[in-house]
Amino acid sequence: MSTELARMRDRMVAEVTAAGRPVSAAVAEALQVVPRHLFLPGMPPEMAYRDDAIVTRRGPDGQPTSSSSQPTIMAIMLDQLGLEPGQRVLEIGAGTGYNAALMKYLVGPSGTVVTVDLDQDVARKATAHLAAAGYPEVTVAAGDGAEGYPDGAPYDRVIATVGVSDLAPAWLDQLGPGGRIVVP
């Protein structure tokens, strides 16, 4: 990693950890290690390493349909998720794939991350971003996140990185004993 990219990551992690909520050392390390700029190709790295949400796709009406969430929000949700090495995680809403890479870093080589997105193009791009960043083992599926991903169940953790109004029954069915669900 170049010295300039390292400085940008350091600055982003400093902003996230200074935002008023404690961030675990493991999540701060994941933010430091996983290269967010590779999940936002075509965007200047200095923008990718800001503590901002970045819209990556808009619908025909101009409304955002996909984004890379604000790193502070990601850190809070990842801490709430309480990931441990070896766990199996289901993410609803692949976005750029960055959050899935953070989770894969946290669960380590023996853990499993599956991310599902309704938009096939978003899922395809997330797959490419994950491969480019060195996380090709993350499973990316195009499908209705409300159905979860039964082929990978049971999961230790389920996280929705999309707006939800209720918990989908499939998520509860696919969650293992003692599991945890985090939603916005």
mmCIF file of C-alpha atoms in Angstrom:
data_model
loop_
_atom_site.group_PDB
_atom_site.id
_atom_site.type_symbol
_atom_site.label_atom_id
_atom_site.label_comp_id
_atom_site.label_asym_id
_atom_site.label_seq_id
_atom_site.Cartn_x
_atom_site.Cartn_y
_atom_site.Cartn_z
ATOM 1 C CA MET A 1 0.000 0.000 0.000
ATOM 2 C CA SER A 2 1.346 3.420 -0.878
ATOM 3 C CA THR A 3 2.237 5.845 1.871
ATOM 4 C CA GLU A 4 -0.457 8.262 0.711
ATOM 5 C CA LEU A 5 -3.174 5.558 0.767
ATOM 6 C CA ALA A 6 -1.993 4.547 4.253
ATOM 7 C CA ARG A 7 -2.366 8.152 5.423
ATOM 8 C CA MET A 8 -5.871 8.337 3.956
ATOM 9 C CA ARG A 9 -6.883 5.136 5.736
ATOM 10 C CA ASP A 10 -5.321 6.350 8.984
ATOM 11 C CA ARG A 11 -7.294 9.595 8.711
ATOM 12 C CA MET A 12 -10.551 7.747 8.015
ATOM 13 C CA VAL A 13 -10.050 5.391 10.969
ATOM 14 C CA ALA A 14 -9.208 8.379 13.199
ATOM 15 C CA GLU A 15 -12.451 10.082 12.118
ATOM 16 C CA VAL A 16 -14.473 6.935 12.751
ATOM 17 C CA THR A 17 -12.957 6.318 16.183
ATOM 18 C CA ALA A 18 -13.378 9.986 17.168
ATOM 19 C CA ALA A 19 -17.061 10.053 16.205
ATOM 20 C CA GLY A 20 -18.195 9.628 19.798
ATOM 21 C CA ARG A 21 -18.970 5.895 19.892
ATOM 22 C CA PRO A 22 -16.331 3.408 20.883
ATOM 23 C CA VAL A 23 -15.086 1.229 18.042
ATOM 24 C CA SER A 24 -13.532 -2.118 18.883
ATOM 25 C CA ALA A 25 -9.887 -2.656 18.059
ATOM 26 C CA ALA A 26 -10.861 -5.483 15.676
ATOM 27 C CA VAL A 27 -13.247 -3.303 13.650
ATOM 28 C CA ALA A 28 -10.749 -0.407 13.575
ATOM 29 C CA GLU A 29 -8.111 -2.846 12.292
ATOM 30 C CA ALA A 30 -10.463 -4.122 9.576
ATOM 31 C CA LEU A 31 -11.119 -0.532 8.447
ATOM 32 C CA GLN A 32 -7.360 0.019 8.372
ATOM 33 C CA VAL A 33 -6.601 -3.115 6.357
ATOM 34 C CA VAL A 34 -9.460 -3.459 3.839
ATOM 35 C CA PRO A 35 -8.859 -1.111 0.871
ATOM 36 C CA ARG A 36 -12.127 0.851 0.489
ATOM 37 C CA HIS A 37 -10.909 2.590 -2.668
ATOM 38 C CA LEU A 38 -10.915 -0.740 -4.528
ATOM 39 C CA PHE A 39 -14.669 -0.961 -3.900
ATOM 40 C CA LEU A 40 -15.220 2.474 -5.418
ATOM 41 C CA PRO A 41 -13.375 2.306 -8.751
ATOM 42 C CA GLY A 42 -13.329 5.519 -10.705
ATOM 43 C CA MET A 43 -13.563 7.577 -7.528
ATOM 44 C CA PRO A 44 -10.497 9.436 -6.287
ATOM 45 C CA PRO A 45 -9.076 7.623 -3.240
ATOM 46 C CA GLU A 46 -9.242 10.805 -1.162
ATOM 47 C CA MET A 47 -13.038 10.705 -1.578
ATOM 48 C CA ALA A 48 -13.238 6.962 -0.884
ATOM 49 C CA TYR A 49 -11.486 7.445 2.467
ATOM 50 C CA ARG A 50 -13.799 10.149 3.759
ATOM 51 C CA ASP A 51 -16.177 9.189 6.526
ATOM 52 C CA ASP A 52 -19.119 9.668 4.173
ATOM 53 C CA ALA A 53 -21.772 7.499 2.555
ATOM 54 C CA ILE A 54 -21.255 7.370 -1.197
ATOM 55 C CA VAL A 55 -24.139 6.752 -3.586
ATOM 56 C CA THR A 56 -23.062 4.249 -6.221
ATOM 57 C CA ARG A 57 -26.305 3.667 -8.107
ATOM 58 C CA ARG A 58 -29.488 5.613 -8.779
ATOM 59 C CA GLY A 59 -32.825 4.447 -10.096
ATOM 60 C CA PRO A 60 -34.603 5.909 -13.133
ATOM 61 C CA ASP A 61 -36.218 8.503 -10.854
ATOM 62 C CA GLY A 62 -32.775 9.680 -9.655
ATOM 63 C CA GLN A 63 -33.224 8.252 -6.168
ATOM 64 C CA PRO A 64 -30.292 6.320 -4.651
ATOM 65 C CA THR A 65 -30.684 2.543 -4.882
ATOM 66 C CA SER A 66 -27.220 1.441 -3.736
ATOM 67 C CA SER A 67 -24.335 2.948 -1.824
ATOM 68 C CA SER A 68 -21.250 2.407 0.235
ATOM 69 C CA SER A 69 -22.417 3.286 3.740
ATOM 70 C CA GLN A 70 -20.652 5.790 5.951
ATOM 71 C CA PRO A 71 -17.695 4.012 7.619
ATOM 72 C CA THR A 72 -18.805 5.184 11.080
ATOM 73 C CA ILE A 73 -22.206 3.528 10.587
ATOM 74 C CA MET A 74 -20.500 0.381 9.298
ATOM 75 C CA ALA A 75 -18.230 0.294 12.354
ATOM 76 C CA ILE A 76 -21.155 0.709 14.762
ATOM 77 C CA MET A 77 -23.149 -2.070 13.098
ATOM 78 C CA LEU A 78 -20.136 -4.393 12.886
ATOM 79 C CA ASP A 79 -19.448 -3.876 16.577
ATOM 80 C CA GLN A 80 -23.108 -4.605 17.353
ATOM 81 C CA LEU A 81 -22.825 -7.763 15.252
ATOM 82 C CA GLY A 82 -19.984 -8.995 17.472
ATOM 83 C CA LEU A 83 -18.190 -11.052 14.845
ATOM 84 C CA GLU A 84 -15.716 -13.715 15.917
ATOM 85 C CA PRO A 85 -13.268 -15.818 13.880
ATOM 86 C CA GLY A 86 -14.911 -18.824 12.291
ATOM 87 C CA GLN A 87 -18.468 -17.475 12.283
ATOM 88 C CA ARG A 88 -20.925 -17.712 9.390
ATOM 89 C CA VAL A 89 -22.476 -14.383 8.365
ATOM 90 C CA LEU A 90 -25.346 -13.454 6.046
ATOM 91 C CA GLU A 91 -25.512 -9.867 4.776
ATOM 92 C CA ILE A 92 -28.632 -8.488 3.123
ATOM 93 C CA GLY A 93 -27.579 -5.786 0.635
ATOM 94 C CA ALA A 94 -24.208 -6.315 -1.070
ATOM 95 C CA GLY A 95 -23.659 -2.705 -2.130
ATOM 96 C CA THR A 96 -20.067 -2.358 -3.283
ATOM 97 C CA GLY A 97 -18.926 -5.439 -1.363
ATOM 98 C CA TYR A 98 -16.839 -3.365 1.072
ATOM 99 C CA ASN A 99 -18.837 -4.318 4.166
ATOM 100 C CA ALA A 100 -18.657 -8.000 3.182
ATOM 101 C CA ALA A 101 -14.863 -7.677 2.928
ATOM 102 C CA LEU A 102 -14.725 -6.070 6.387
ATOM 103 C CA MET A 103 -16.778 -8.957 7.759
ATOM 104 C CA LYS A 104 -14.586 -11.549 6.003
ATOM 105 C CA TYR A 105 -11.533 -9.935 7.560
ATOM 106 C CA LEU A 106 -13.202 -10.174 10.990
ATOM 107 C CA VAL A 107 -14.346 -13.822 10.689
ATOM 108 C CA GLY A 108 -11.031 -14.853 9.167
ATOM 109 C CA PRO A 109 -10.143 -17.722 6.855
ATOM 110 C CA SER A 110 -12.275 -20.246 8.745
ATOM 111 C CA GLY A 111 -15.361 -18.005 8.645
ATOM 112 C CA THR A 112 -17.942 -17.621 5.909
ATOM 113 C CA VAL A 113 -19.575 -14.485 4.510
ATOM 114 C CA VAL A 114 -22.541 -14.525 2.145
ATOM 115 C CA THR A 115 -24.000 -11.289 0.793
ATOM 116 C CA VAL A 116 -27.252 -11.055 -1.157
ATOM 117 C CA ASP A 117 -28.447 -8.195 -3.355
ATOM 118 C CA LEU A 118 -31.689 -7.814 -5.266
ATOM 119 C CA ASP A 119 -29.931 -6.057 -8.156
ATOM 120 C CA GLN A 120 -27.981 -8.486 -10.346
ATOM 121 C CA ASP A 121 -25.658 -5.727 -11.622
ATOM 122 C CA VAL A 122 -24.841 -4.627 -8.058
ATOM 123 C CA ALA A 123 -24.084 -8.243 -7.138
ATOM 124 C CA ARG A 124 -21.855 -8.654 -10.206
ATOM 125 C CA LYS A 125 -19.883 -5.510 -9.383
ATOM 126 C CA ALA A 126 -19.564 -6.487 -5.714
ATOM 127 C CA THR A 127 -18.121 -9.837 -6.823
ATOM 128 C CA ALA A 128 -15.547 -8.074 -9.006
ATOM 129 C CA HIS A 129 -14.623 -5.604 -6.248
ATOM 130 C CA LEU A 130 -14.198 -8.400 -3.691
ATOM 131 C CA ALA A 131 -11.925 -10.332 -6.063
ATOM 132 C CA ALA A 132 -9.839 -7.231 -6.834
ATOM 133 C CA ALA A 133 -9.401 -6.541 -3.114
ATOM 134 C CA GLY A 134 -8.360 -10.112 -2.310
ATOM 135 C CA TYR A 135 -11.639 -11.486 -0.928
ATOM 136 C CA PRO A 136 -12.829 -13.851 -3.695
ATOM 137 C CA GLU A 137 -14.094 -16.411 -1.169
ATOM 138 C CA VAL A 138 -17.051 -14.199 -0.172
ATOM 139 C CA THR A 139 -20.227 -15.600 -1.729
ATOM 140 C CA VAL A 140 -22.248 -12.955 -3.565
ATOM 141 C CA ALA A 141 -25.752 -13.920 -4.636
ATOM 142 C CA ALA A 142 -28.275 -12.008 -6.724
ATOM 143 C CA GLY A 143 -31.698 -12.511 -5.223
ATOM 144 C CA ASP A 144 -34.335 -11.265 -2.841
ATOM 145 C CA GLY A 145 -32.647 -10.675 0.497
ATOM 146 C CA ALA A 146 -35.962 -11.278 2.265
ATOM 147 C CA GLU A 147 -35.446 -14.939 1.350
ATOM 148 C CA GLY A 148 -31.963 -14.969 2.884
ATOM 149 C CA TYR A 149 -29.613 -17.575 1.441
ATOM 150 C CA PRO A 150 -30.716 -21.014 2.635
ATOM 151 C CA ASP A 151 -27.813 -22.839 0.949
ATOM 152 C CA GLY A 152 -25.391 -21.325 3.476
ATOM 153 C CA ALA A 153 -27.548 -21.657 6.593
ATOM 154 C CA PRO A 154 -27.388 -21.795 9.513
ATOM 155 C CA TYR A 155 -25.733 -18.432 10.190
ATOM 156 C CA ASP A 156 -24.242 -17.146 13.419
ATOM 157 C CA ARG A 157 -24.984 -13.571 12.408
ATOM 158 C CA VAL A 158 -27.336 -11.810 9.988
ATOM 159 C CA ILE A 159 -26.946 -8.140 9.089
ATOM 160 C CA ALA A 160 -29.157 -5.991 6.899
ATOM 161 C CA THR A 161 -27.328 -3.086 5.291
ATOM 162 C CA VAL A 162 -30.490 -1.977 3.510
ATOM 163 C CA GLY A 163 -33.579 -0.263 4.852
ATOM 164 C CA VAL A 164 -35.990 -2.740 6.410
ATOM 165 C CA SER A 165 -39.370 -2.320 8.065
ATOM 166 C CA ASP A 166 -39.411 -5.736 9.756
ATOM 167 C CA LEU A 167 -37.362 -8.891 10.209
ATOM 168 C CA ALA A 168 -37.891 -11.358 7.381
ATOM 169 C CA PRO A 169 -39.033 -14.789 8.622
ATOM 170 C CA ALA A 170 -36.331 -16.433 6.462
ATOM 171 C CA TRP A 171 -33.611 -14.632 8.431
ATOM 172 C CA LEU A 172 -34.966 -16.048 11.677
ATOM 173 C CA ASP A 173 -35.262 -19.518 10.136
ATOM 174 C CA GLN A 174 -31.670 -19.381 8.854
ATOM 175 C CA LEU A 175 -30.183 -18.033 12.108
ATOM 176 C CA GLY A 176 -28.507 -20.665 14.267
ATOM 177 C CA PRO A 177 -28.938 -21.032 18.031
ATOM 178 C CA GLY A 178 -27.538 -18.067 19.948
ATOM 179 C CA GLY A 179 -27.320 -16.043 16.735
ATOM 180 C CA ARG A 180 -27.685 -12.294 16.362
ATOM 181 C CA ILE A 181 -29.417 -10.060 13.824
ATOM 182 C CA VAL A 182 -28.467 -6.393 13.305
ATOM 183 C CA VAL A 183 -30.570 -4.066 11.164
ATOM 184 C CA PRO A 184 -30.501 -0.291 10.660
#
